[in-house]
Amino acid sequence: PANTKSKVAFQLPEPVVTDITTVMGSWVTDKAYVKSGVAEIIAYDRDKGTKLWSVPLPGEVCSASRHMSKDFKTAIVFEETKATKANKYPSCNQVGVIDMTAGKLLWSKGVTSATGGDKPIRFDEVTLSGTTVAAGGTSGGAAFKLDDGAELWKPKVGADGCYDRGYAGGEALAVVRKCGTSDSPQLTVQALNPTTGAPLSSYQMPAGVDYASIVSTKPLVVAADVGDTAGDGSGISDFFSIDAATGKLIVRIPADAEQYAARCGSTEVERCQNLAVGNNRLYVPTENHDGTSEYGET
């Protein structure tokens, strides 16, 4: 670190739970450290660790964007209700925005499928790019305006059976679009217009890719396990650097799973860790390996 004399400012106790509970989401604003809890979002003073505010939710947080706007808003997906004996697994069908300056849930809503029906669909992930909140899952994707929740587009399956599997945000907005069957999927990565959802460019992933993760949207970098060759559950055998303006592959970078320690979620589009993109470079750590000393690993 830049300051080698840094120290822990404060520590917070883990929530007391009786079952597996999702508490995804962690952000730092100019004044607060904000963390999801058990069916709530809690803010703590960034310097002292004292509680500033909490936002109760009707159910558990299912997913949370890693991004936030310049005025400290972020997006979450949460369950429509708390679990009961009759309903042990409530649906993650509510998308909402947390205003981390005001300490409130700015808006929340569910979305029905464009193909009909009045039941809100489930979302697996949510992200944020500029003033657009985008949520995706196996039923397709939807997007909303950050400030008021107005729908920009809603889930729809094309005549070819294709749908938006999930989005990645940040400086730009991109999507993994899935076609074909579960036994023989065909994935396409698209750079999107964040206001309309219209594709700006498209790159078709090679055969043998069941899932793809977007590492970065600007520049556009994708990770995938091609042909299940990684062998370690990391979800990565190769990285793909794509020209977002044209959809052309710039370079494909093999990443030996036994040598490199980056990992991506098994099915999620924007859940990679232990890696970074910047300065026209991709940074990944190496796996632990035997050092030159008599004891220990490097």
Coordinates of C-alpha atoms in Angstrom, one line a residue:
P1 CA 0.0 0.0 0.0
A2 CA 1.0 3.6 -0.5
N3 CA 0.9 4.1 3.3
T4 CA 2.7 1.3 5.0
K5 CA 1.6 2.6 8.4
S6 CA -2.1 2.1 7.7
K7 CA -4.2 0.3 10.2
V8 CA -7.7 -1.1 10.6
A9 CA -10.1 1.8 11.3
F10 CA -13.0 -0.3 12.6
Q11 CA -14.5 -3.8 12.5
L12 CA -18.1 -4.8 12.2
P13 CA -19.7 -8.0 13.6
E14 CA -21.1 -10.5 11.1
P15 CA -25.0 -10.8 11.1
V16 CA -26.4 -13.5 13.2
V17 CA -28.2 -16.0 10.9
T18 CA -29.7 -19.5 11.2
D19 CA -29.3 -20.4 7.5
I20 CA -27.3 -19.5 4.4
T21 CA -28.0 -15.8 3.8
T22 CA -26.9 -13.5 1.0
V23 CA -25.4 -10.2 2.1
M24 CA -23.9 -9.2 -1.3
G25 CA -23.0 -5.5 -1.8
S26 CA -20.3 -3.2 -0.3
W27 CA -19.6 0.4 -1.2
V28 CA -17.6 3.4 0.1
T29 CA -18.9 6.9 -0.4
D30 CA -17.4 10.3 0.6
K31 CA -18.8 9.8 4.1
A32 CA -19.9 6.2 4.6
Y33 CA -19.1 2.6 4.3
V34 CA -22.3 1.0 3.1
K35 CA -23.0 -2.8 3.4
S36 CA -25.9 -5.1 2.8
G37 CA -27.2 -6.9 5.8
V38 CA -30.0 -9.4 6.5
A39 CA -32.9 -7.8 4.5
E40 CA -31.5 -4.3 4.9
I41 CA -28.8 -1.9 3.7
I42 CA -26.7 -0.3 6.5
A43 CA -24.4 2.7 6.4
Y44 CA -21.5 3.3 8.9
D45 CA -19.4 6.4 9.4
R46 CA -16.4 5.9 7.2
D47 CA -13.9 7.0 9.9
K48 CA -15.6 5.9 13.2
G49 CA -17.7 2.9 12.2
T50 CA -20.8 4.2 14.0
K51 CA -24.1 3.4 12.3
L52 CA -25.5 6.3 10.2
W53 CA -28.7 4.8 8.8
S54 CA -30.4 1.6 7.6
V55 CA -32.9 0.9 4.8
P56 CA -35.1 -2.1 5.6
L57 CA -36.1 -4.4 2.7
P58 CA -39.0 -6.8 2.3
G59 CA -36.6 -9.7 1.7
E60 CA -32.9 -10.6 1.4
V61 CA -30.5 -8.9 -1.1
C62 CA -29.9 -11.3 -4.0
S63 CA -27.5 -9.3 -6.0
A64 CA -25.8 -5.9 -5.9
S65 CA -24.0 -3.7 -8.4
R66 CA -20.3 -3.1 -7.8
H67 CA -20.7 0.3 -9.4
M68 CA -22.2 3.5 -8.1
S69 CA -23.0 6.9 -9.7
K70 CA -21.1 10.1 -9.1
D71 CA -23.8 11.1 -6.6
F72 CA -23.5 7.8 -4.7
K73 CA -26.5 5.8 -6.0
T74 CA -26.3 2.1 -6.6
A75 CA -28.6 -0.8 -7.7
I76 CA -29.7 -4.0 -6.0
V77 CA -31.9 -7.0 -6.6
F78 CA -33.9 -8.3 -3.6
E79 CA -36.6 -10.8 -2.7
E80 CA -40.2 -9.7 -2.8
T81 CA -40.7 -11.0 0.8
K82 CA -39.0 -12.8 3.6
A83 CA -38.8 -16.6 3.6
T84 CA -41.5 -18.5 5.5
K85 CA -42.3 -22.2 6.0
A86 CA -44.7 -22.0 3.2
N87 CA -42.4 -20.1 0.9
K88 CA -38.8 -21.0 1.7
Y89 CA -37.3 -19.4 -1.4
P90 CA -39.0 -16.1 -2.3
S91 CA -38.3 -14.9 -5.8
C92 CA -35.5 -12.3 -6.5
N93 CA -37.8 -10.2 -8.6
Q94 CA -37.4 -6.7 -7.2
V95 CA -34.9 -4.2 -8.6
G96 CA -34.2 -1.1 -6.6
V97 CA -31.8 1.9 -6.3
I98 CA -30.3 3.0 -3.0
D99 CA -29.5 6.6 -2.5
M100 CA -26.4 6.3 -0.2
T101 CA -26.3 10.1 0.5
A102 CA -29.9 10.4 1.6
G103 CA -30.0 6.9 3.1
K104 CA -33.2 5.7 1.4
L105 CA -34.6 3.3 -1.2
L106 CA -35.1 5.7 -4.1
W107 CA -37.4 3.3 -6.0
S108 CA -38.1 -0.4 -6.5
K109 CA -40.2 -2.5 -8.9
G110 CA -40.7 -5.8 -10.6
V111 CA -41.0 -6.5 -14.3
T112 CA -43.2 -8.9 -16.2
S113 CA -42.1 -10.7 -19.3
A114 CA -42.8 -9.0 -22.6
T115 CA -44.3 -12.3 -23.9
G116 CA -47.2 -12.1 -21.4
G117 CA -48.2 -13.0 -17.9
D118 CA -48.5 -10.9 -14.8
K119 CA -45.9 -12.6 -12.6
P120 CA -42.7 -10.6 -12.1
I121 CA -39.6 -12.4 -13.5
R122 CA -36.5 -13.4 -11.5
F123 CA -33.2 -11.5 -11.9
D124 CA -29.8 -13.0 -11.1
E125 CA -27.6 -9.9 -11.5
V126 CA -27.8 -6.1 -11.7
T127 CA -25.4 -3.5 -12.8
L128 CA -25.1 0.2 -13.4
S129 CA -23.7 2.3 -16.2
G130 CA -24.2 6.1 -16.3
T131 CA -27.8 6.7 -15.6
T132 CA -28.9 3.2 -16.6
V133 CA -29.7 0.3 -14.3
A134 CA -29.7 -3.1 -16.1
A135 CA -30.7 -6.4 -14.6
G136 CA -30.5 -9.9 -16.3
G137 CA -31.2 -13.5 -15.8
T138 CA -32.5 -16.7 -17.4
S139 CA -35.7 -14.9 -18.3
G140 CA -34.0 -12.1 -20.1
G141 CA -32.9 -8.5 -19.2
A142 CA -34.5 -5.2 -18.4
A143 CA -33.2 -1.7 -17.8
F144 CA -34.4 1.4 -15.9
K145 CA -33.5 5.0 -15.5
L146 CA -31.4 5.4 -12.4
D147 CA -33.2 8.4 -10.9
D148 CA -36.9 7.4 -11.2
G149 CA -37.0 3.7 -12.3
A150 CA -38.7 4.4 -15.6
E151 CA -38.4 1.4 -17.9
L152 CA -36.0 1.6 -20.7
W153 CA -36.6 -1.9 -22.0
K154 CA -38.0 -5.1 -20.6
P155 CA -37.3 -8.8 -21.1
K156 CA -38.1 -10.3 -24.4
V157 CA -37.1 -13.4 -26.3
G158 CA -36.4 -13.0 -30.0
A159 CA -37.9 -15.2 -32.7
D160 CA -34.6 -17.1 -32.7
G161 CA -34.9 -17.9 -29.0
C162 CA -32.1 -15.5 -28.0
Y163 CA -32.2 -13.4 -24.8
D164 CA -30.0 -11.1 -22.7
R165 CA -28.4 -13.4 -20.1
G166 CA -26.7 -10.6 -18.1
Y167 CA -25.1 -7.2 -18.2
A168 CA -21.8 -5.5 -17.2
G169 CA -21.6 -1.8 -16.4
G170 CA -19.2 0.8 -15.3
E171 CA -17.8 3.2 -18.0
A172 CA -19.9 1.4 -20.7
L173 CA -22.7 -1.1 -20.9
A174 CA -22.3 -4.6 -22.4
V175 CA -24.3 -7.8 -22.5
V176 CA -23.9 -11.5 -22.9
R177 CA -26.7 -12.7 -25.2
K178 CA -27.6 -16.4 -25.2
C179 CA -29.0 -18.3 -28.1
G180 CA -29.4 -22.0 -29.0
T181 CA -30.2 -24.8 -26.5
S182 CA -28.8 -25.6 -23.1
D183 CA -26.9 -28.5 -24.7
S184 CA -25.6 -26.3 -27.5
P185 CA -25.6 -22.7 -26.5
Q186 CA -24.2 -19.8 -28.6
L187 CA -23.1 -16.7 -26.8
T188 CA -22.7 -13.3 -28.3
V189 CA -21.1 -10.3 -26.5
Q190 CA -22.5 -6.9 -27.4
A191 CA -21.6 -3.3 -26.6
L192 CA -24.9 -1.5 -26.0
N193 CA -26.4 1.9 -26.2
P194 CA -27.3 2.4 -22.5
T195 CA -30.4 4.4 -23.2
T196 CA -32.0 2.2 -25.8
G197 CA -30.4 -1.2 -25.4
A198 CA -29.5 -1.2 -29.1
P199 CA -26.4 -3.1 -29.9
L200 CA -23.4 -1.0 -31.0
S201 CA -21.3 -4.0 -31.9
S202 CA -21.4 -7.8 -31.6
Y203 CA -18.8 -10.5 -31.1
Q204 CA -19.8 -14.2 -31.3
M205 CA -18.0 -16.3 -28.8
P206 CA -16.4 -19.5 -30.1
A207 CA -18.2 -22.9 -29.9
G208 CA -17.7 -24.7 -26.7
V209 CA -18.4 -21.7 -24.5
D210 CA -21.4 -22.3 -22.2
Y211 CA -20.9 -19.2 -20.1
A212 CA -19.0 -16.0 -20.5
S213 CA -18.1 -13.3 -18.0
I214 CA -17.4 -9.6 -18.9
V215 CA -14.3 -8.5 -17.1
S216 CA -14.3 -4.9 -18.3
T217 CA -16.6 -2.8 -20.5
K218 CA -14.1 -0.1 -21.5
P219 CA -12.0 -1.6 -22.8
L220 CA -14.2 -4.6 -23.6
V221 CA -12.6 -7.7 -22.1
V222 CA -14.4 -11.1 -21.7
A223 CA -13.4 -14.3 -19.9
A224 CA -14.6 -17.8 -20.7
D225 CA -13.8 -21.4 -20.2
V226 CA -13.6 -22.7 -23.8
G227 CA -14.5 -26.4 -24.1
D228 CA -14.4 -26.9 -20.3
T229 CA -10.6 -26.9 -20.5
A230 CA -9.8 -24.8 -17.4
G231 CA -10.4 -27.8 -15.2
D232 CA -10.2 -25.9 -11.9
G233 CA -13.6 -24.3 -11.6
S234 CA -12.2 -20.9 -12.2
G235 CA -14.4 -20.3 -15.3
I236 CA -11.4 -19.1 -17.3
S237 CA -9.3 -20.7 -20.0
D238 CA -9.0 -17.7 -22.2
F239 CA -9.5 -13.9 -22.2
F240 CA -10.9 -12.1 -25.2
S241 CA -10.0 -8.4 -25.9
I242 CA -12.7 -7.0 -28.2
D243 CA -13.0 -3.8 -30.1
A244 CA -16.3 -2.4 -28.7
A245 CA -16.7 -0.1 -31.7
T246 CA -16.5 -2.8 -34.4
G247 CA -17.1 -6.1 -32.5
K248 CA -13.8 -7.5 -33.9
L249 CA -11.5 -9.6 -31.8
I250 CA -8.3 -7.8 -31.0
V251 CA -6.5 -10.6 -29.3
R252 CA -7.3 -13.9 -27.5
I253 CA -5.1 -14.5 -24.5
P254 CA -4.8 -18.1 -23.2
A255 CA -4.7 -18.3 -19.4
D256 CA -3.4 -21.6 -17.9
A257 CA -5.7 -22.3 -15.0
E258 CA -2.9 -24.1 -13.1
Q259 CA -0.7 -21.0 -13.4
Y260 CA -3.1 -18.0 -12.9
A261 CA -5.5 -17.4 -10.0
A262 CA -8.2 -15.2 -11.6
R263 CA -11.7 -16.5 -11.1
C264 CA -15.2 -15.8 -12.5
G265 CA -18.6 -16.8 -11.3
S266 CA -19.9 -20.1 -12.8
T267 CA -23.0 -18.5 -14.4
E268 CA -22.8 -14.8 -13.6
V269 CA -21.8 -12.3 -16.3
E270 CA -20.2 -9.6 -14.0
R271 CA -18.6 -11.5 -11.1
C272 CA -14.9 -11.9 -11.7
Q273 CA -12.3 -11.5 -9.1
N274 CA -8.5 -11.5 -8.6
L275 CA -7.9 -9.5 -11.8
A276 CA -7.8 -6.0 -13.2
V277 CA -7.8 -4.2 -16.5
G278 CA -6.1 -0.8 -17.0
N279 CA -3.3 1.0 -18.9
N280 CA -4.0 -1.2 -21.9
R281 CA -3.1 -4.3 -19.8
L282 CA -4.7 -7.2 -18.2
Y283 CA -3.4 -8.0 -14.7
V284 CA -3.8 -11.5 -13.1
P285 CA -2.0 -13.0 -10.1
T286 CA -0.3 -16.4 -10.2
E287 CA -1.4 -19.4 -8.2
N288 CA 0.4 -20.3 -5.0
H289 CA 3.4 -22.4 -5.8
D290 CA 6.5 -23.8 -4.1
G291 CA 9.0 -21.1 -3.2
T292 CA 12.7 -21.3 -3.1
S293 CA 13.0 -21.4 0.7
E294 CA 12.8 -24.6 2.6
Y295 CA 9.3 -23.8 3.9
G296 CA 6.3 -22.0 2.6
E297 CA 4.7 -21.1 -0.7
T298 CA 5.0 -18.1 -3.0

